[in-house]
Short mmCIF file of C-alpha atoms in Angstrom, two decimals:
data_model
loop_
_atom_site.label_atom_id
_atom_site.label_comp_id
_atom_site.label_asym_id
_atom_site.label_seq_id
_atom_site.Cartn_x
_atom_site.Cartn_y
_atom_site.Cartn_z
CA MET A 35 -13.40 -25.51 79.15
CA LEU A 36 -14.30 -28.20 76.92
CA SER A 37 -17.90 -28.91 78.86
CA SER A 38 -18.35 -25.04 78.70
CA ARG A 39 -17.91 -25.27 75.09
CA LEU A 40 -20.38 -28.17 74.63
CA ARG A 41 -23.05 -26.33 76.85
CA THR A 42 -22.86 -23.53 74.25
CA LEU A 43 -23.37 -25.67 71.05
CA GLN A 44 -26.06 -27.78 72.90
CA PRO A 45 -28.52 -25.03 72.13
CA VAL A 46 -27.59 -24.74 68.70
CA ALA A 47 -27.44 -28.53 67.94
CA ALA A 48 -31.33 -28.41 69.36
CA ALA A 49 -32.41 -25.51 67.40
CA ALA A 50 -30.79 -27.10 64.14
CA LEU A 51 -32.70 -30.45 65.07
CA ALA A 52 -35.86 -28.63 65.30
CA LEU A 53 -35.48 -26.78 62.04
CA VAL A 54 -34.59 -30.23 60.38
CA ALA A 55 -37.67 -31.75 62.00
CA THR A 56 -40.02 -28.87 60.79
CA ALA A 57 -38.74 -29.12 57.33
CA ALA A 58 -39.43 -33.08 57.49
CA THR A 59 -43.15 -32.55 58.84
CA ALA A 60 -43.70 -29.41 56.05
CA GLN A 61 -42.72 -32.23 53.35
CA ASP A 62 -45.09 -34.82 54.93
CA VAL A 63 -47.99 -32.69 54.26
CA GLN A 64 -49.77 -33.73 50.89
CA THR A 65 -52.11 -31.48 49.26
CA VAL A 66 -55.03 -33.31 48.04
CA LYS A 67 -57.41 -31.74 45.18
CA ILE A 68 -61.12 -32.30 45.58
CA ALA A 69 -63.09 -30.35 42.48
CA HIS A 70 -66.29 -29.30 42.57
CA ALA A 71 -67.94 -28.93 38.83
CA GLY A 72 -71.23 -27.41 38.41
CA PRO A 73 -72.77 -24.06 37.39
CA VAL A 74 -71.65 -20.62 39.44
CA SER A 75 -72.76 -18.47 36.56
CA GLY A 76 -76.16 -18.25 34.77
CA GLY A 77 -79.60 -18.47 35.74
CA ILE A 78 -79.19 -21.35 38.25
CA ALA A 79 -76.00 -20.00 39.46
CA HIS A 80 -77.72 -20.05 43.00
CA ILE A 81 -78.02 -23.74 43.12
CA GLY A 82 -74.44 -24.51 41.73
CA LYS A 83 -72.79 -21.98 44.54
CA ASP A 84 -75.17 -24.07 47.06
CA THR A 85 -73.24 -27.47 46.26
CA GLU A 86 -69.80 -25.68 45.60
CA ASN A 87 -70.73 -24.52 49.55
CA GLY A 88 -71.68 -28.42 50.57
CA VAL A 89 -67.95 -29.10 49.22
CA ARG A 90 -66.17 -26.25 50.97
CA LEU A 91 -67.91 -27.34 54.14
CA ALA A 92 -66.68 -30.79 53.87
CA LEU A 93 -63.29 -29.90 53.40
CA ASP A 94 -63.11 -27.31 55.95
CA ASP A 95 -64.14 -30.11 58.36
CA LEU A 96 -61.99 -32.87 56.72
CA ASN A 97 -58.90 -30.54 57.35
CA ALA A 98 -59.77 -30.05 61.08
CA GLN A 99 -59.38 -33.94 61.59
CA ASN A 100 -55.58 -33.90 60.62
CA LEU A 101 -55.77 -37.09 58.64
CA VAL A 102 -52.68 -39.20 57.64
CA ILE A 103 -53.52 -41.04 54.90
CA GLY A 104 -50.27 -43.28 53.13
CA GLY A 105 -48.27 -42.11 55.81
CA LYS A 106 -48.78 -38.51 55.07
CA LYS A 107 -50.93 -36.12 56.45
CA ILE A 108 -53.04 -34.60 54.36
CA LYS A 109 -54.61 -31.28 53.44
CA PHE A 110 -57.47 -30.86 51.13
CA GLU A 111 -57.93 -28.06 48.65
CA ILE A 112 -60.76 -27.55 46.51
CA VAL A 113 -60.88 -26.66 42.84
CA ALA A 114 -63.84 -24.86 41.72
CA GLU A 115 -64.78 -25.01 38.28
CA ASP A 116 -67.88 -23.46 36.07
CA ASP A 117 -69.24 -25.58 33.75
CA ALA A 118 -72.30 -22.91 33.20
CA GLY A 119 -74.70 -25.41 32.77
CA ASP A 120 -73.61 -26.29 29.28
CA PRO A 121 -72.63 -29.57 28.17
CA ARG A 122 -69.94 -28.48 25.85
CA GLN A 123 -68.45 -26.56 28.94
CA ALA A 124 -68.67 -29.52 31.25
CA THR A 125 -66.42 -31.78 29.22
CA ALA A 126 -63.87 -28.89 28.71
CA VAL A 127 -64.07 -28.68 32.59
CA ALA A 128 -63.89 -32.51 32.95
CA GLN A 129 -60.91 -32.44 30.70
CA LYS A 130 -59.01 -29.72 32.66
CA LEU A 131 -59.58 -31.67 36.15
CA CYS A 132 -58.24 -34.69 34.61
CA ASP A 133 -55.25 -32.94 33.62
CA GLN A 134 -54.86 -31.22 36.71
CA LYS A 135 -54.78 -34.37 38.35
CA VAL A 136 -57.57 -33.59 41.04
CA ALA A 137 -58.23 -36.76 43.44
CA GLY A 138 -61.80 -37.00 42.87
CA VAL A 139 -64.82 -34.51 41.53
CA VAL A 140 -68.36 -33.77 43.48
CA GLY A 141 -70.44 -32.93 40.36
CA HIS A 142 -71.89 -32.31 37.73
CA LEU A 143 -75.09 -30.81 38.64
CA GLN A 144 -77.08 -30.97 35.70
CA SER A 145 -77.97 -34.70 33.93
CA GLY A 146 -77.08 -32.78 30.58
CA THR A 147 -73.61 -31.68 31.69
CA SER A 148 -72.92 -34.98 33.81
CA ILE A 149 -73.57 -37.55 31.50
CA PRO A 150 -70.79 -36.01 28.77
CA ALA A 151 -68.56 -35.17 31.68
CA SER A 152 -68.35 -38.81 32.87
CA ALA A 153 -67.26 -40.39 29.65
CA VAL A 154 -64.09 -37.93 29.88
CA TYR A 155 -63.41 -38.84 33.78
CA ALA A 156 -63.90 -42.41 32.97
CA LYS A 157 -61.04 -42.36 30.34
CA CYS A 158 -58.67 -40.55 33.15
CA ASP A 159 -59.48 -42.70 35.99
CA VAL A 160 -61.01 -39.59 37.88
CA PRO A 161 -63.92 -40.51 40.16
CA HIS A 162 -66.95 -38.16 40.18
CA ILE A 163 -70.06 -38.31 42.55
CA THR A 164 -73.01 -36.32 41.24
CA ALA A 165 -75.18 -34.84 44.06
CA ALA A 166 -77.87 -33.82 41.98
CA ALA A 167 -77.95 -35.13 38.59
CA THR A 168 -81.04 -37.41 38.13
CA ASN A 169 -81.21 -38.80 34.43
CA PRO A 170 -80.67 -42.72 34.61
CA ASP A 171 -78.87 -42.83 31.98
CA LEU A 172 -76.09 -41.40 33.61
CA THR A 173 -74.83 -44.71 35.56
CA LYS A 174 -76.24 -46.79 32.46
CA PRO A 175 -72.77 -47.22 30.86
CA GLY A 176 -71.40 -48.62 33.96
CA HIS A 177 -68.22 -46.25 34.54
CA LYS A 178 -66.56 -47.25 37.39
CA THR A 179 -65.88 -43.78 38.39
CA THR A 180 -69.14 -42.84 38.31
CA TYR A 181 -71.58 -42.61 41.69
CA ARG A 182 -75.17 -40.55 42.28
CA LEU A 183 -75.84 -39.75 45.75
CA ILE A 184 -79.57 -38.90 45.14
CA ALA A 185 -82.18 -40.97 43.76
CA ASN A 186 -82.62 -40.89 40.00
CA ASP A 187 -85.71 -39.54 37.75
CA ASN A 188 -86.92 -43.38 37.86
CA ALA A 189 -88.00 -42.73 41.48
CA LEU A 190 -89.19 -38.78 41.57
CA GLY A 191 -91.11 -39.03 38.08
CA ALA A 192 -92.90 -42.02 39.82
CA ALA A 193 -93.40 -40.61 42.75
CA LEU A 194 -95.18 -37.66 41.56
CA ALA A 195 -97.35 -39.09 39.39
CA LEU A 196 -98.48 -41.71 42.19
CA PHE A 197 -99.13 -38.78 44.24
CA SER A 198 -101.02 -37.02 41.84
CA ALA A 199 -103.46 -40.21 40.84
CA ASP A 200 -103.77 -41.59 44.55
CA HIS A 201 -103.98 -38.43 46.73
CA LEU A 202 -104.91 -35.42 44.24
CA LYS A 203 -106.81 -37.48 42.28
CA ILE A 204 -105.83 -35.94 39.21
CA LYS A 205 -107.62 -36.92 35.95
CA THR A 206 -106.14 -34.65 33.10
CA VAL A 207 -102.53 -33.47 32.93
CA ALA A 208 -100.41 -31.30 30.35
CA VAL A 209 -96.45 -32.06 30.30
CA ILE A 210 -93.92 -29.72 29.43
CA ASP A 211 -90.11 -30.29 29.20
CA ASP A 212 -86.97 -28.02 28.55
CA ARG A 213 -85.41 -30.30 26.11
CA THR A 214 -82.43 -30.94 28.67
CA ALA A 215 -81.68 -34.66 29.55
CA TYR A 216 -83.00 -34.16 32.71
CA GLY A 217 -86.00 -32.35 31.91
CA GLN A 218 -87.12 -35.09 29.11
CA GLY A 219 -85.99 -37.85 31.51
CA VAL A 220 -88.08 -36.92 34.45
CA ALA A 221 -91.28 -35.67 32.32
CA SER A 222 -91.32 -39.22 30.35
CA VAL A 223 -91.15 -41.11 33.81
CA PHE A 224 -93.87 -39.09 34.79
CA LYS A 225 -95.86 -39.43 32.20
CA ALA A 226 -95.66 -42.98 31.43
CA THR A 227 -96.39 -43.75 35.42
CA ALA A 228 -99.48 -41.08 34.88
CA GLN A 229 -100.65 -43.18 32.20
CA GLN A 230 -100.72 -46.34 33.68
CA LYS A 231 -102.70 -44.72 36.84
CA GLY A 232 -105.53 -43.75 34.45
CA ILE A 233 -104.18 -40.17 34.03
CA LYS A 234 -105.18 -38.26 30.69
CA VAL A 235 -102.37 -36.58 29.08
CA VAL A 236 -103.92 -33.78 27.14
CA ALA A 237 -101.16 -32.02 25.81
CA GLU A 238 -97.26 -32.33 25.56
CA GLU A 239 -95.07 -29.19 24.98
CA PHE A 240 -91.49 -28.00 24.96
CA THR A 241 -89.35 -25.28 25.67
CA HIS A 242 -85.87 -24.62 26.41
CA ASP A 243 -83.82 -24.08 29.58
CA LYS A 244 -83.00 -20.31 29.19
CA ALA A 245 -86.76 -19.11 28.49
CA THR A 246 -88.65 -16.76 30.07
CA ASP A 247 -91.70 -16.60 28.16
CA PHE A 248 -94.30 -19.12 28.20
CA MET A 249 -97.79 -17.54 26.92
CA ALA A 250 -97.89 -19.05 24.01
CA ILE A 251 -97.64 -22.71 25.55
CA LEU A 252 -99.69 -22.01 28.37
CA THR A 253 -102.74 -20.45 26.17
CA SER A 254 -102.29 -23.44 24.37
CA ILE A 255 -102.85 -25.66 27.04
CA ARG A 256 -105.26 -23.43 28.92
CA ASN A 257 -107.81 -24.52 26.01
CA LYS A 258 -107.07 -28.42 26.95
CA LYS A 259 -108.65 -27.84 30.33
CA PRO A 260 -106.23 -30.03 32.35
CA ASP A 261 -106.52 -30.55 36.26
CA ALA A 262 -102.33 -29.65 36.07
CA ILE A 263 -99.25 -29.51 34.60
CA PHE A 264 -95.96 -31.16 34.92
CA TYR A 265 -92.93 -29.01 34.20
CA GLY A 266 -89.56 -31.05 33.56
CA GLY A 267 -86.98 -28.21 33.98
CA LEU A 268 -85.43 -25.88 36.19
CA ASP A 269 -86.80 -23.28 38.92
CA ALA A 270 -85.35 -20.56 36.76
CA GLN A 271 -88.36 -21.06 33.96
CA ALA A 272 -90.67 -22.82 36.86
CA GLY A 273 -91.04 -19.37 38.70
CA PRO A 274 -91.78 -17.33 35.39
CA MET A 275 -93.94 -20.12 34.39
CA LEU A 276 -96.09 -19.92 37.81
CA ARG A 277 -96.64 -16.04 37.27
CA GLN A 278 -97.84 -16.68 33.82
CA MET A 279 -100.18 -19.24 34.73
CA GLU A 280 -101.74 -16.99 37.13
CA GLN A 281 -102.17 -14.20 34.38
CA LEU A 282 -103.80 -16.69 32.08
CA GLY A 283 -106.47 -17.62 34.62
CA LEU A 284 -104.38 -21.01 35.41
CA GLY A 285 -103.86 -20.00 39.21
CA ASN A 286 -106.06 -23.06 40.51
CA VAL A 287 -104.35 -25.65 38.22
CA LYS A 288 -101.95 -28.07 39.86
CA PHE A 289 -98.15 -27.67 39.27
CA PHE A 290 -95.87 -31.11 39.42
CA GLY A 291 -92.09 -30.54 39.03
CA GLY A 292 -89.02 -32.59 40.03
CA ASP A 293 -86.10 -31.59 42.00
CA ALA A 294 -84.40 -28.87 39.79
CA LEU A 295 -87.70 -26.49 40.41
CA CYS A 296 -88.28 -27.86 44.12
CA THR A 297 -85.72 -25.03 45.55
CA GLU A 298 -85.74 -22.45 48.32
CA LYS A 299 -85.57 -19.82 45.47
CA LEU A 300 -88.57 -20.74 43.75
CA PRO A 301 -91.17 -18.33 45.66
CA GLU A 302 -88.72 -15.57 44.57
CA LEU A 303 -88.62 -16.33 41.08
CA SER A 304 -92.07 -16.37 41.12
CA GLY A 305 -92.84 -13.42 42.63
CA LYS A 306 -94.61 -15.37 45.38
CA THR A 307 -97.32 -15.40 43.14
CA PRO A 308 -100.91 -17.12 44.40
CA ALA A 309 -100.18 -20.05 42.20
CA LEU A 310 -97.15 -21.29 44.27
CA LYS A 311 -99.62 -22.77 46.63
CA ASN A 312 -100.70 -25.47 43.77
CA VAL A 313 -97.15 -26.80 43.54
CA THR A 314 -95.77 -30.12 44.28
CA CYS A 315 -92.49 -31.30 43.57
CA ALA A 316 -90.12 -34.15 44.40
CA THR A 317 -86.40 -34.16 45.44
CA GLY A 318 -84.54 -37.19 45.81
CA GLY A 319 -83.79 -37.60 49.34
CA ALA A 320 -84.70 -36.53 53.07
CA SER A 321 -85.80 -33.35 54.06
CA ILE A 322 -83.27 -31.73 56.22
CA ALA A 323 -85.52 -31.97 59.01
CA LYS A 324 -85.52 -35.85 58.78
CA MET A 325 -82.02 -36.23 58.07
CA GLN A 326 -79.59 -37.18 61.01
CA GLY A 327 -78.01 -34.35 62.60
CA GLY A 328 -79.49 -32.58 59.46
CA ALA A 329 -80.63 -29.29 61.32
CA ALA A 330 -77.47 -28.98 63.30
CA TRP A 331 -75.71 -29.44 59.74
CA LYS A 332 -77.79 -26.63 58.47
CA GLN A 333 -77.23 -24.37 61.43
CA ARG A 334 -73.64 -24.63 60.60
CA TYR A 335 -73.62 -24.01 56.57
CA ASP A 336 -76.15 -21.11 57.42
CA ALA A 337 -73.34 -19.56 59.51
CA LYS A 338 -70.72 -19.93 57.20
CA PHE A 339 -72.77 -19.18 53.97
CA PRO A 340 -75.64 -17.21 55.42
CA GLY A 341 -78.96 -16.79 52.88
CA GLN A 342 -77.54 -19.26 50.00
CA PHE A 343 -78.89 -22.51 51.05
CA GLN A 344 -81.30 -24.10 48.18
CA ILE A 345 -81.28 -27.88 47.88
CA TYR A 346 -78.35 -29.97 46.99
CA SER A 347 -75.55 -28.63 49.84
CA PRO A 348 -76.12 -31.35 52.30
CA TYR A 349 -75.85 -34.11 49.28
CA ALA A 350 -72.39 -32.30 47.95
CA TYR A 351 -71.32 -32.73 51.45
CA ASP A 352 -71.79 -36.19 51.79
CA ALA A 353 -70.37 -36.82 48.21
CA ALA A 354 -66.87 -35.26 49.20
CA MET A 355 -67.00 -37.14 52.44
CA VAL A 356 -67.66 -40.58 50.63
CA LEU A 357 -64.72 -39.97 48.54
CA VAL A 358 -62.36 -39.29 51.47
CA ASP A 359 -63.77 -42.08 53.25
CA ALA A 360 -62.72 -44.47 50.49
CA MET A 361 -59.11 -43.02 50.15
CA LYS A 362 -59.07 -43.72 54.39
CA ARG A 363 -59.84 -47.35 53.57
CA ALA A 364 -57.85 -47.79 50.59
CA ASN A 365 -54.77 -45.97 52.43
CA SER A 366 -54.36 -43.75 49.47
CA VAL A 367 -55.37 -40.54 47.88
CA ASP A 368 -54.41 -42.11 44.25
CA PRO A 369 -57.75 -42.48 42.49
CA LYS A 370 -56.40 -45.93 40.54
CA VAL A 371 -55.99 -47.40 44.00
CA TYR A 372 -59.06 -45.97 46.08
CA ILE A 373 -61.55 -46.13 43.49
CA PRO A 374 -62.66 -49.64 43.86
CA PHE A 375 -62.92 -48.77 47.60
CA ILE A 376 -66.11 -46.12 46.61
CA GLY A 377 -68.00 -49.11 45.50
CA LYS A 378 -67.83 -50.66 48.84
CA THR A 379 -68.81 -47.76 50.71
CA ASP A 380 -71.03 -48.22 54.28
CA TYR A 381 -70.95 -44.47 55.07
CA ARG A 382 -73.43 -42.97 57.70
CA GLY A 383 -73.50 -39.54 56.18
CA VAL A 384 -75.70 -36.33 56.97
CA THR A 385 -78.12 -37.40 54.06
CA ALA A 386 -78.24 -40.88 54.67
CA HIS A 387 -76.69 -44.31 55.27
CA ILE A 388 -74.76 -44.74 52.31
CA ALA A 389 -74.12 -47.60 50.23
CA PHE A 390 -74.04 -48.18 46.29
CA THR A 391 -75.01 -50.58 43.72
CA PRO A 392 -72.65 -52.11 41.27
CA LYS A 393 -73.81 -49.17 39.04
CA GLY A 394 -73.00 -46.42 41.27
CA GLU A 395 -76.72 -46.05 42.33
CA LEU A 396 -78.01 -45.64 46.07
CA THR A 397 -79.19 -48.92 47.20
CA THR A 398 -81.94 -47.15 49.02
CA PRO A 399 -82.58 -44.21 47.55
CA ALA A 400 -85.25 -41.70 49.40
CA VAL A 401 -87.83 -39.27 47.70
CA THR A 402 -89.79 -36.39 49.73
CA LEU A 403 -92.66 -34.69 48.30
CA TYR A 404 -92.99 -30.75 48.98
CA THR A 405 -95.39 -27.91 48.65
CA PHE A 406 -94.91 -24.16 49.55
CA GLN A 407 -97.17 -22.27 51.89
CA ASP A 408 -96.63 -18.79 52.87
CA GLY A 409 -93.87 -18.48 50.72
CA SER A 410 -91.63 -21.03 52.20
CA ARG A 411 -91.06 -24.87 51.10
CA VAL A 412 -92.97 -27.12 53.33
CA ALA A 413 -92.25 -31.29 53.47
CA LEU A 414 -95.43 -33.31 52.87
CA ASN A 415 -94.00 -36.80 54.05
#
């Protein structure tokens, strides 16, 4: 009788133990929030969405690994915030992410938003890695929380100036910038390097990052008859600027710009104007074709986010991976514990072999020059 009763109780006990084990397992799963901050509204929302997509793809890949950090199973979750490309909104977003106690941030997109936001992250000990902001001033304060995963304006502006002088034999240039930290920074470096190479700057003009009408500026420049125009600004302005250059008879003038206008969307924004063929632009990093595993990565990106690829998503993907790589090496998801490990990164990512200087810059940043042929962006190097 007792034996029979024990046999009856055994399945009940097993079920109870299973429930306890399941509950313990559920309690051992820790949700870790990785944020993306950038413009997903406004004129360059397509670029901000691209970087957000890069982070989403990275977190999907990381969750598939079933990582255990600090003795707990980790589930990564994205916190996506829109800074609208506005410096004041960017600092508000940064404070919000600090208050939410996110473990790390991929962002911001622009220098004008990244620079003020970086001071907020430094105060609350949240690391952020920008996949796109290129103004050298970003890392000058030496915040231990600030890192850049792309070449800065010193490399981009100089590369374009050297190419214009040595390969295109440009003698005169007009310089326009959009008055943002990014636009002024890259234009300043281009101008200085161009002048060192003997190129004469015949005109300097400025606009703003919401402008659409450049006829007055371009008419003034036309009278100076430059061989080329350099524009420090975004694709949202470069597109209509190219159309208006064609309308004013400037369609054969060479046009230079940095990474923020060097996007897959520029042909569309320019209405595929014939002036597009004269564009030479620079990005901080290797082309997808030259990235180790880049082609396979882009196939996965396109399958998940069809038609949305622009330029920075591979860097945003790697930025998220670098944050988590530091967590794994520190065996902690606590920013105060793992931040020192970011500076010791030695990570082979999609975009490059990633390591940082003490200031948070890449140790070996690459620059790729592009032009546009038949409405598509084509690498020159």
